[in-house]
Coordinates of C-alpha atoms in Angstrom, one line a residue:
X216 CA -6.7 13.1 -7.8
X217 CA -7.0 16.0 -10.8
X218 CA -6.9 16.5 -14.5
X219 CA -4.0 14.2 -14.5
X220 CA -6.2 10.7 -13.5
X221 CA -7.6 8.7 -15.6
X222 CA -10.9 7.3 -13.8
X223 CA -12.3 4.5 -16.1
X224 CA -15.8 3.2 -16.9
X225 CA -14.9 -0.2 -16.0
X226 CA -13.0 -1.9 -13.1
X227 CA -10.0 -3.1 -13.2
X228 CA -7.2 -4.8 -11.1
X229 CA -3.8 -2.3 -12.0
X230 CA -1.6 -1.9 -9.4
X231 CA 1.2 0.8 -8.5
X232 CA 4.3 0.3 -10.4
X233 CA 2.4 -2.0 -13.3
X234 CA 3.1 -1.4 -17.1
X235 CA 0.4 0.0 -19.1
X236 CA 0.7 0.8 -22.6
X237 CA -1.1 4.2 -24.3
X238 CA -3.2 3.9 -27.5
X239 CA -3.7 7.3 -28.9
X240 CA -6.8 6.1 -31.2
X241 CA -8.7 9.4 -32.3
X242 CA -7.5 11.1 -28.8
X243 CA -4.4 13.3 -27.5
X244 CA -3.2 13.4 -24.2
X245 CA -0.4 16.4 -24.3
X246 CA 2.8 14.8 -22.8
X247 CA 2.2 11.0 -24.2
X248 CA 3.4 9.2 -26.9
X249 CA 1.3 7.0 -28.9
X250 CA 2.6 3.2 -28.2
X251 CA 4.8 4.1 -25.5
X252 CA 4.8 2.3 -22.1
X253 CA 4.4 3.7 -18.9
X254 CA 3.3 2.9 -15.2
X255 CA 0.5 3.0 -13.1
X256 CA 0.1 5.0 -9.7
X257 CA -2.9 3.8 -8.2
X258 CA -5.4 5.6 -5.9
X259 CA -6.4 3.0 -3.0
X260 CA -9.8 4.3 -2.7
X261 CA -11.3 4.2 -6.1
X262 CA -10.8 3.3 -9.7
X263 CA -8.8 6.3 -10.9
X264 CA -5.2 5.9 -11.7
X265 CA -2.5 8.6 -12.7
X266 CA 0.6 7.3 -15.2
X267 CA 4.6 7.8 -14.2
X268 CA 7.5 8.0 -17.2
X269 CA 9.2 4.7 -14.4
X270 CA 8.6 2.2 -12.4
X271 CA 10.7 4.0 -9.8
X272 CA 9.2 7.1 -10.2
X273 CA 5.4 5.2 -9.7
X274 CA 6.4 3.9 -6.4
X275 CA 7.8 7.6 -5.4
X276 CA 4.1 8.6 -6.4
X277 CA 6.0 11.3 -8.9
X278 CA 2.9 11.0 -11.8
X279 CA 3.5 12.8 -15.2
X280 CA 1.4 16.4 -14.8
X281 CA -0.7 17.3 -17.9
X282 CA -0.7 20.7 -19.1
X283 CA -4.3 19.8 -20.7
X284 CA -7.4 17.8 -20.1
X285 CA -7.2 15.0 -22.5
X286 CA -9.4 14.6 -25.4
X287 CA -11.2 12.3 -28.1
X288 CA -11.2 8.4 -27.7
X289 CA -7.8 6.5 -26.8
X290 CA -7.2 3.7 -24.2
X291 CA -4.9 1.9 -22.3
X292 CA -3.3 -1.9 -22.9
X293 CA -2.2 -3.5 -19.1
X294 CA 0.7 -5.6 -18.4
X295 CA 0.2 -8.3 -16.5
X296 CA 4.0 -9.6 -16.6
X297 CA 6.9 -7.1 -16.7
X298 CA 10.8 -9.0 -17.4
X299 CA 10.4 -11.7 -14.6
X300 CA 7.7 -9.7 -12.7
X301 CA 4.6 -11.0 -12.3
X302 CA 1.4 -8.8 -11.2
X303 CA -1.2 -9.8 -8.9
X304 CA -3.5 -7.9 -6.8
X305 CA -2.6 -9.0 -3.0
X306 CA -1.5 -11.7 -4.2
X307 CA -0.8 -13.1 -0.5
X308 CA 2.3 -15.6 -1.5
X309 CA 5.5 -15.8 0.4
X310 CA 8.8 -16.5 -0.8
X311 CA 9.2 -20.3 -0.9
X312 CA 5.3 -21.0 -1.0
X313 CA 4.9 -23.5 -3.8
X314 CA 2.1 -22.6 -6.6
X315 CA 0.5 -24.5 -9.6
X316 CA 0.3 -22.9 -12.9
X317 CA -2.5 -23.6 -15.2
X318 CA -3.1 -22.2 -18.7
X319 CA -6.4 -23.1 -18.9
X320 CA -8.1 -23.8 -22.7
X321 CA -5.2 -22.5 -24.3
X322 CA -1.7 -23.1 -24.8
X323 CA 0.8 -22.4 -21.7
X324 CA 2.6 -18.8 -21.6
X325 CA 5.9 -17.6 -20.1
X326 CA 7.6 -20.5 -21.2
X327 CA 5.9 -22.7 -18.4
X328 CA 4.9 -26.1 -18.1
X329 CA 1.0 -26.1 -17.2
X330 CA 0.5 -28.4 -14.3
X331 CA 3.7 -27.6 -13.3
X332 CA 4.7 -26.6 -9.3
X333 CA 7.0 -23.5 -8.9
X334 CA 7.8 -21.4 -6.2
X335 CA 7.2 -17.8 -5.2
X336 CA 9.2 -15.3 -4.7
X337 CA 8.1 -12.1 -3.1
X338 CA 8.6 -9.0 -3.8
X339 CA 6.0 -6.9 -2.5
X340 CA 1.8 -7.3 -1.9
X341 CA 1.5 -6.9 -5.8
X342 CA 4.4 -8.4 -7.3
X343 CA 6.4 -11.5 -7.6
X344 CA 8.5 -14.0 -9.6
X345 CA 8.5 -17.7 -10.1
X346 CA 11.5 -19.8 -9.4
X347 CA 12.2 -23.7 -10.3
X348 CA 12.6 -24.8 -6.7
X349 CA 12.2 -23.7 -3.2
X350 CA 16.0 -24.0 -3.1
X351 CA 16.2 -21.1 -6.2
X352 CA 13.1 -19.4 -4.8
X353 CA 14.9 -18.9 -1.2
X354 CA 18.3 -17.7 -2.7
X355 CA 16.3 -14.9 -5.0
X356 CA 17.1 -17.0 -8.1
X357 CA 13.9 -16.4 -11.0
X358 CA 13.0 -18.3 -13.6
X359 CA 13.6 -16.5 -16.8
X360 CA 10.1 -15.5 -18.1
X361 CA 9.3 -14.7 -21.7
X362 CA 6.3 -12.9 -23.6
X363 CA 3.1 -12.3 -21.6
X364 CA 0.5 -14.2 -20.3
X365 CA -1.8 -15.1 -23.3
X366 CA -5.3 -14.4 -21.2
X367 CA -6.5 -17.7 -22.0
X368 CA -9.8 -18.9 -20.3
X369 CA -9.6 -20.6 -16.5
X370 CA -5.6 -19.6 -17.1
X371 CA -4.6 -19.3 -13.6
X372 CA -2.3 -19.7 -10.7
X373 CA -3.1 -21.8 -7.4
X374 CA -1.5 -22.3 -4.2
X375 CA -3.1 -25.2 -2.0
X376 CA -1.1 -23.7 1.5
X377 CA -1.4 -20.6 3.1
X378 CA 1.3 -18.8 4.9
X379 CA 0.6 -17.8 8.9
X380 CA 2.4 -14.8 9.8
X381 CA 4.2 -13.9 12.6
X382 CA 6.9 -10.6 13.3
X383 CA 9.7 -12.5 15.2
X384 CA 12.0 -9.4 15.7
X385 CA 10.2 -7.9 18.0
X386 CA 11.4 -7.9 21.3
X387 CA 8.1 -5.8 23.5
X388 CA 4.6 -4.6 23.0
X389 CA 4.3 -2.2 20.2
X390 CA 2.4 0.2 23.0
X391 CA 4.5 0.2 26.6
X392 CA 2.0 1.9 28.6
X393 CA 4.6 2.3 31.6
X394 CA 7.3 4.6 29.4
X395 CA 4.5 5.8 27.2
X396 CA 6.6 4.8 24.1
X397 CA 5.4 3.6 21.0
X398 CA 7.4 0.7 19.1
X399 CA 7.7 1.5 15.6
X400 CA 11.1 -0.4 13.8
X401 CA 12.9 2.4 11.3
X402 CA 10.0 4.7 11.9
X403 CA 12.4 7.5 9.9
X404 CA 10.6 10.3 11.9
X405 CA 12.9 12.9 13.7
X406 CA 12.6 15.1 16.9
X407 CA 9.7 17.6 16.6
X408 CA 7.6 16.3 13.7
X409 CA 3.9 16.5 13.5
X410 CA 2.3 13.9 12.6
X411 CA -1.8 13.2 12.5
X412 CA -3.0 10.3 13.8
X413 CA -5.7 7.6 12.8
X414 CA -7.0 4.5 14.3
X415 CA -7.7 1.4 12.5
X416 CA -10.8 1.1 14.5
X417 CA -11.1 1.9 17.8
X418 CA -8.5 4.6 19.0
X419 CA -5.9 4.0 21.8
X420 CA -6.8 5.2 25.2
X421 CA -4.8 8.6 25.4
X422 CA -5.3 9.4 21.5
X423 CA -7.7 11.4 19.4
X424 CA -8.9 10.0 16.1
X425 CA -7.6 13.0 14.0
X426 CA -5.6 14.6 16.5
X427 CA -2.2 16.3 15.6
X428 CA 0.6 15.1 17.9
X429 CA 4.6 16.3 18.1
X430 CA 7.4 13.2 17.7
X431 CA 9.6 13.2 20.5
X432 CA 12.6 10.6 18.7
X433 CA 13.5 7.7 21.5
X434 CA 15.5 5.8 19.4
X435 CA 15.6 4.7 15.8
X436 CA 12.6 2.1 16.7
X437 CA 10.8 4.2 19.4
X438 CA 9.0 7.3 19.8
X439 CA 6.7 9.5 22.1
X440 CA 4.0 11.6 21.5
X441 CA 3.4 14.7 22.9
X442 CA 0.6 17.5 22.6
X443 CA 0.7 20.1 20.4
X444 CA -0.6 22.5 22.7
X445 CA 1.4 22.3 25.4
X446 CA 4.1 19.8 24.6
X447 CA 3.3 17.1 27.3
X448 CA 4.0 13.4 26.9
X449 CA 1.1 11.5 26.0
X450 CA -0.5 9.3 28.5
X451 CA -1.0 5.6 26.9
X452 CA -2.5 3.2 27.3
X453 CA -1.7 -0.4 25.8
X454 CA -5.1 -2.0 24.0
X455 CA -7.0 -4.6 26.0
X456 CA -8.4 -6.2 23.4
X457 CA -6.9 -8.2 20.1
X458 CA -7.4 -6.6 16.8
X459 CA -7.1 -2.9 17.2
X460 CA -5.1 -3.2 14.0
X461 CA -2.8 -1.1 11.9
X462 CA -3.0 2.7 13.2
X463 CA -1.4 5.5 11.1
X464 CA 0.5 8.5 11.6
X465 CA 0.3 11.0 8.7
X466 CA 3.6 13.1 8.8
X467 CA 2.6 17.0 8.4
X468 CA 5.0 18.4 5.8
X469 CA 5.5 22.3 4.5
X470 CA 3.5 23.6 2.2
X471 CA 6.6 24.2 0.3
X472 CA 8.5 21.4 -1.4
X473 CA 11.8 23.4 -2.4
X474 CA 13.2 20.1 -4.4
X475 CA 10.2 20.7 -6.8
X476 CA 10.1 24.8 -6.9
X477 CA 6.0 24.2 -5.8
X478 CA 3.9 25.3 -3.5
X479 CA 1.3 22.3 -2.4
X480 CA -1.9 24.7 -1.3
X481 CA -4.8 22.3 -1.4
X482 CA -8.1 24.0 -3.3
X483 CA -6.1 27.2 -3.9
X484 CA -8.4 28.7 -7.1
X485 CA -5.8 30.3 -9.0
X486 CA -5.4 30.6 -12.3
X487 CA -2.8 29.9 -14.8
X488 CA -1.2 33.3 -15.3
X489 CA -2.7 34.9 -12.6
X490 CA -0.7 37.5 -10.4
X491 CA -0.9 37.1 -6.8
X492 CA 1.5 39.2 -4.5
X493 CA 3.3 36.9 -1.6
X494 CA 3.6 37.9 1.9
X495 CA 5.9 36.6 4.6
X496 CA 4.9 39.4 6.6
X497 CA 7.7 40.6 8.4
X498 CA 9.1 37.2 8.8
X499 CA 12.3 35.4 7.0
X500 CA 10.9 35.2 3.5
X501 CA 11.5 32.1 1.4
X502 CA 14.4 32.3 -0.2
X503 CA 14.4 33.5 -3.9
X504 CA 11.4 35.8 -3.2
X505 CA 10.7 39.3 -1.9
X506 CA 8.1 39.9 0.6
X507 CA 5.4 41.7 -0.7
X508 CA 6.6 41.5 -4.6
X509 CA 3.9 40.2 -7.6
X510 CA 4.6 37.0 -9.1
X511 CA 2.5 35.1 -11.7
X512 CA 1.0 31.6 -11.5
X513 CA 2.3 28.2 -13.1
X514 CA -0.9 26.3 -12.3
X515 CA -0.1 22.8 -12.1
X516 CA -3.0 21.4 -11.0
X517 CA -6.2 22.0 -8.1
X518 CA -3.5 21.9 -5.5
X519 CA 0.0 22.8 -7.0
X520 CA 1.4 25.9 -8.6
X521 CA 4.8 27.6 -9.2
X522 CA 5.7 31.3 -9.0
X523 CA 7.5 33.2 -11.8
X524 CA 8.6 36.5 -12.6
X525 CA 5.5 38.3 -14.4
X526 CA 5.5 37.7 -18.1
X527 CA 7.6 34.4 -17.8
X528 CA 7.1 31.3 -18.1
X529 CA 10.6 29.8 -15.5
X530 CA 9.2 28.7 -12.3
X531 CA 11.7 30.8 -9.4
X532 CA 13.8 28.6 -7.6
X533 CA 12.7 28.9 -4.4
X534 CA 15.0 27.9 -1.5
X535 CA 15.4 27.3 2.4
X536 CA 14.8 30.7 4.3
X537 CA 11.6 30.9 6.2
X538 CA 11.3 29.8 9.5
X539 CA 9.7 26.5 11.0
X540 CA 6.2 27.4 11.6
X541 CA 5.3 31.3 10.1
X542 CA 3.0 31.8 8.5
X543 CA 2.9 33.2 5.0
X544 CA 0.2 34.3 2.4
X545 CA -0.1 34.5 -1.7
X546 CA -3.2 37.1 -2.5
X547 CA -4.7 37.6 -5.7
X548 CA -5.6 41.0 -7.8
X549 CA -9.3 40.0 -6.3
X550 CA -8.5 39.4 -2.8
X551 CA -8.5 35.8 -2.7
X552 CA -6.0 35.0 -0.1
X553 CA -4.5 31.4 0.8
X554 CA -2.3 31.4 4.0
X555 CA 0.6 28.1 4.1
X556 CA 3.1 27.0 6.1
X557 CA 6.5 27.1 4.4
X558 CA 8.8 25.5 6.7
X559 CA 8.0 22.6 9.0
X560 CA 10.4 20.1 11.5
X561 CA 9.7 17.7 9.6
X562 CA 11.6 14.5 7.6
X563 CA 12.1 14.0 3.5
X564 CA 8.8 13.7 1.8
X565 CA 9.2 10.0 1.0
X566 CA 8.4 9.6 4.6
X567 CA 4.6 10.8 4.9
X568 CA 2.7 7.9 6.5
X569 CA 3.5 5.7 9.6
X570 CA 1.9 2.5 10.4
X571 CA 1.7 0.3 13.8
X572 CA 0.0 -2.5 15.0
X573 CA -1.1 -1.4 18.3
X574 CA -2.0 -4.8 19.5
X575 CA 1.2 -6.6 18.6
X576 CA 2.9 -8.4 20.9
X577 CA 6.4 -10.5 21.0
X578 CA 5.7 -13.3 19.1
X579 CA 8.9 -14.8 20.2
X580 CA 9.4 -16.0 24.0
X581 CA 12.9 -17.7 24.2
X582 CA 12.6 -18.9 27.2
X583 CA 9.9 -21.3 26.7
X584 CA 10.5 -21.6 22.6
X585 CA 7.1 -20.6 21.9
X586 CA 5.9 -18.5 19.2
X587 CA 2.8 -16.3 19.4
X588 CA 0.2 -16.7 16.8
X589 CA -3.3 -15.4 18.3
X590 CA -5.8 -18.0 17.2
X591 CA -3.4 -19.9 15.4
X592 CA -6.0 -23.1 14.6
X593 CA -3.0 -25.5 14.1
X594 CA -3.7 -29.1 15.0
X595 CA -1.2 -31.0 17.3
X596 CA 1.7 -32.5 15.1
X597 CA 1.0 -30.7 12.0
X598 CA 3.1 -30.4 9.8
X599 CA 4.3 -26.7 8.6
X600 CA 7.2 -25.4 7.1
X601 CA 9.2 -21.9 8.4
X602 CA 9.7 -19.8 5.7
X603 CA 10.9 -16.1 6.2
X604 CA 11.3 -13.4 3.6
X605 CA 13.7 -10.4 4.2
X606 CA 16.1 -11.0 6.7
X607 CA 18.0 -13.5 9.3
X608 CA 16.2 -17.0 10.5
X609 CA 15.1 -17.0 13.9
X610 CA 17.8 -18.7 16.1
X611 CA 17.4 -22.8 16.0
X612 CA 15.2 -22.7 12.8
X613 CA 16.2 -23.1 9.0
X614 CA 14.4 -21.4 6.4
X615 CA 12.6 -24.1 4.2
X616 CA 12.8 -26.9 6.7
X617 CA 9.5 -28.7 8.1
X618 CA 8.7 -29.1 11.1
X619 CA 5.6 -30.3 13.3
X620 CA 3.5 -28.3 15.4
X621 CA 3.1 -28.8 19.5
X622 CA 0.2 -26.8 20.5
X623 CA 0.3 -24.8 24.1
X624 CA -2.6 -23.4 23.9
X625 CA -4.6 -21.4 21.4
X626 CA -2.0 -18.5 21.0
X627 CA 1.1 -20.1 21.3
X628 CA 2.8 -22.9 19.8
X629 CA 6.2 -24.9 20.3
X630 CA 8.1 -26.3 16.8
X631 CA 9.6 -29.6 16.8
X632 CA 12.2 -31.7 14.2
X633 CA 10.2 -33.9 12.4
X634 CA 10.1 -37.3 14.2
X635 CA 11.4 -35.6 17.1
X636 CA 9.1 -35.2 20.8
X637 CA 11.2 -32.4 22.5
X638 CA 10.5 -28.6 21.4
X639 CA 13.1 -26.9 19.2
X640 CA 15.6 -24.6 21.2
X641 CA 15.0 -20.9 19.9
X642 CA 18.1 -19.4 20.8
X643 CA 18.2 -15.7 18.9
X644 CA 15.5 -12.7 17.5
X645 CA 16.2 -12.1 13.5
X646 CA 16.2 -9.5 11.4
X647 CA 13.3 -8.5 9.3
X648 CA 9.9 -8.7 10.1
X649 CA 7.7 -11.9 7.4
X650 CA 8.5 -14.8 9.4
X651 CA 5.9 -17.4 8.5
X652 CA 4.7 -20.6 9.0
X653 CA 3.3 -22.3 5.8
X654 CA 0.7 -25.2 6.0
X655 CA -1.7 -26.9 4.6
X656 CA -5.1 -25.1 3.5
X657 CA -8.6 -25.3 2.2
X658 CA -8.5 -22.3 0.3
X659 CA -7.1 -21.7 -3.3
X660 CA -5.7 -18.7 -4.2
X661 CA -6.1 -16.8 -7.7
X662 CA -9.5 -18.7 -8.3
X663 CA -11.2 -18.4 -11.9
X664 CA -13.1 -14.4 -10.9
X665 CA -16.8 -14.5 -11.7
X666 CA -17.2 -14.0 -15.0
X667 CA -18.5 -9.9 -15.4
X668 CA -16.2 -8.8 -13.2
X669 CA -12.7 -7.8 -12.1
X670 CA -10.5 -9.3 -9.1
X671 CA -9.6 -6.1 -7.5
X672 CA -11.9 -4.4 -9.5
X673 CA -14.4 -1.4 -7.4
X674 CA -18.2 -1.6 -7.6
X675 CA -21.6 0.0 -6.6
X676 CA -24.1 -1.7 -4.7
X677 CA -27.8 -1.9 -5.9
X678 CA -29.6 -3.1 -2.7
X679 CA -32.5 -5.6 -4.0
X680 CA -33.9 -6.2 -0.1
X681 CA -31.8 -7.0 3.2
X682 CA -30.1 -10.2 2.0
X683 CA -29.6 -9.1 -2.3
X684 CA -27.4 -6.8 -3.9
X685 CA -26.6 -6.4 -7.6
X686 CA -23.3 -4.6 -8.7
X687 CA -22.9 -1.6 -10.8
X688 CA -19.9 -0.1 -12.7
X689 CA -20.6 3.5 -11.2
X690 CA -22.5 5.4 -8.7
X691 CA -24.7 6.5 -12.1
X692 CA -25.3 3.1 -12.6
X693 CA -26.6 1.9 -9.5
X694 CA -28.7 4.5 -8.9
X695 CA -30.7 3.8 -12.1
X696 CA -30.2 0.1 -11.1
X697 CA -28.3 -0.7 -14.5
X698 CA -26.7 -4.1 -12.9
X699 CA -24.2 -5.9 -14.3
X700 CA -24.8 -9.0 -15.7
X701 CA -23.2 -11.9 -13.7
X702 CA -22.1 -15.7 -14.7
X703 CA -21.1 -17.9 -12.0
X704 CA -20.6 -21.0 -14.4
X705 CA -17.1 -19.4 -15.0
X706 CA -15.7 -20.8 -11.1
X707 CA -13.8 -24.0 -11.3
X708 CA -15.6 -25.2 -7.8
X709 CA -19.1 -23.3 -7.1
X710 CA -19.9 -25.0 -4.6
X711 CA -16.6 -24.8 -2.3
X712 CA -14.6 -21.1 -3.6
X713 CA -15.2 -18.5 -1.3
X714 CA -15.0 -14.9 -2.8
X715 CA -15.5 -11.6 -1.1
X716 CA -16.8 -8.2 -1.5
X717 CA -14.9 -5.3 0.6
X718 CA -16.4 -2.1 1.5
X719 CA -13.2 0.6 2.4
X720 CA -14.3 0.7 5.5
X721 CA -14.8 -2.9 6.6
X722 CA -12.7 -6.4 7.1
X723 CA -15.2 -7.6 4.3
X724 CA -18.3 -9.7 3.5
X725 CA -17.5 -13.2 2.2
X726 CA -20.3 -14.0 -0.6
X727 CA -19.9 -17.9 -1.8
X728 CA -19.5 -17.5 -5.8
X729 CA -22.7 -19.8 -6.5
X730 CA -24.6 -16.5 -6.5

């Protein structure tokens, strides 16, 4: 992130795609207006955030660009509800999982009934709606919601099940260590891409953390890897072990984006205005330039600029021209050189990360109408409820019906019609991938935060001795100690919530909120 993030002092819980409203106070921000709404783009690794003109434009990751470092005081007023859109920091409801809605000490808001049941409907990790019933909440019908929620004290919503996931679509191991292909539905990569890849933990036998691999295209679900160097299929190796986790592959774009006019060259140093002369160097030139012509700098931030004509102020319209792969070079009157890459094999921009689980398996065996749910923990004849969010039901099962458990074994289970001994017939894969199981649980979501901090919110650790910390709002902070001060008497049930701190790089430490 650049001049165009806004890192704040405090933590908060925004969320890509939220509303958030701009007070000017005695501030300016060139390119905002004063009361206007926009919406948040959210950096996953720390508290900065950058503002879009749409909600569309937020979840493209297309933030406004500031000609100027902003100045003065002025804030920012969140939205926590936007139309029927409610926001919710991994929220982890399904569509069809009922909820309670509490307003706390204060009246009710939204036009709900406090102590009222609805139903979820999902949208996304951050967002969702309410519906009346699981019937309205399963055919995408939302309640009409009005005004925004009035931030009373201990106003809240809680679930009392949790939904176990499962991906019933799939049909083989992600990882098929006999074809060496990897299993990725709609990947959206295409023949020759390079992609970087990194494990979520340990990397797979026959892969580099960080190494830069070509796409050979299978099919529209399956790929190959090969080297880079010499264009051989990878070797894999499927993961002998559960809970390798998601692994990434970061799609290597051009350093050109010709939709935009801008050249992406990451820590370039130039300066607004400056004039650099561009070099294809006896390759096809980018179309709209001349190799070895002057051209001045539209700085747009620390690692985009546009060229222009010297003495104006258009950016050129580049367009397609250089080949896949040359090399080309912008030098400054100083010498200052930066080398990029204008043309790459490589899909639209939109597509720029890849995720897999490497460990996944079918979760679906017909034959013996099981379902795979690694360490599943369901008691025999429980009862659970199938629930599936974005596309068909699995063959034999009806979204919203109950059913009871029959446990094989620890990984698998059979389902069965209530009142019924003999194991459903599960005759057909569906379409899409959140097929769940809801049941009964322990755990309530959305509990009451501790009061001094934010759900969602990132902190810095002040280590008291080997079993004490204390939280700071910045690194400053904690390293002059300056803790915040924490109330636990705020959590409805201290004695029984269990709340959790995450480092980025860990599955998380659960610390009980009767600190």
């Amino acid at each position: 992130f650049d001049a165009s993030a806004f890192l704040p002092q405090a933590g908060h819980d925004l969320v890509t795609g939220q509303p958030i409203t701009y007070h000017a106070g005695t501030g300016t921000i060139a390119g905002l207006v004063d009361g206007q709404q926009y919406y948040v783009i959210r950096d996953a690794e720390s508290l900065a955030f950058q503002l879009a003109l749409t909600a569309s434009d937020a979840f493209a990751a297309q933030p406004i660009e500031f000609s100027s470092l902003p100045s003065g005081e002025f804030s920012f007023e969140s939205t926590s509800v936007d139309g029927n859109v409610i926001y919710g920091t991994n929220h982890g409801l399904e569509t069809g999982q009922a909820l309670q809605y509490n307003a706390g000490d204060g009246p009710a808001s939204l036009s709900l009934t406090s102590g009222e049941t609805y139903y979820a409907i999902r949208i996304d990790d951050t967002r969702f709606e309410l519906a009346a019933s699981r019937a309205d909440a399963l055919a995408k019908q939302p309640l009409t919601l009005t005004g925004q929620l009035n931030g009373n004290q201990y106003e809240r919503f809680t679930t009392d099940t949790v939904v176990q996931l499962f991906n019933a679509s799939l049909a083989k191991p992600v990882v098929d260590e006999q074809l060496d292909l990897l299993t990725i539905p709609n990947h959206h990569l295409i023949d020759g891409t390079h992609v970087i890849y990194r494990p979520a933990g340990t990397a797979l036998d026959g892969l580099a953390d960080g190494g830069e691999y070509v796409v050979h295209v299978v099919d529209s679900d399956s790929i190959q890897l090969q080297s880079a160097s010499n264009s051989h299929t990878v070797d894999l190796a499927a993961p002998t072990t559960f809970g390798n986790g998601r692994h990434a592959l970061y799609v290597v774009h051009a350093d050109l984006d010709i939709d935009r006019d801008v050249f992406l060259l990451a820590d370039h140093g130039f300066d607004d205005g400056e004039i650099v002369v561009y070099y294809s160097d006896g390759q096809p030139a980018i179309g709209g330039l001349t190799d070895g012509a002057e051209y001045e700098v539209i700085r747009l931030n620390g690692d985009e600029i546009q060229l222009s004509p010297i003495g104006q102020t258009t950016p050129i319209d580049v367009t397609a021209g250089a080949a896949a792969y040359d090399l080309h070079r912008l030098v400054s009157q100083s010498g200052s050189e930066v080398a990029f890459t204008p043309e790459l094999t490589a899909p639209s921009r939109d597509v720029s990360l890849v995720l897999f689980n490497a460990d996944a398996l079918p979760a679906l065996d017909l034959a013996s109408n099981t379902i795979r749910i690694d360490n599943h923990q369901f008691a025999e004849g429980e009862t659970v409820r199938y629930l599936q969010t974005d596309g068909s039901d699995i063959g034999g099962l009806q979204n919203g019906a109950e059913y009871t458990v029959h446990v094989v074994d620890s990984a698998n289970v059979q389902l069965r019609t209530v009142g019924s001994q003999t194991a459903v017939d599960l005759t057909s894969r569906p379409v899409g991938v959140r097929h769940g199981l809801e049941r009964e649980s322990l755990i309530t979501s959305f509990d009451v935060p501790i009061h001094g901090l934010n759900n969602g919110g990132v902190y810095y650790a002040v280590v008291i001795d080997s079993d004490t910390i204390q939280l700071a709002r910045t690194p400053a902070d904690a390293v002059g100690a300056a803790a915040l001060e924490l109330d636990p008497t705020t959590v409805a049930k201290p004695h029984s919530e269990i709340h959790q701190l995450r480092t980025t790089a860990t599955a998380g430490v659960g610390v009980t909120a009767d600190l």
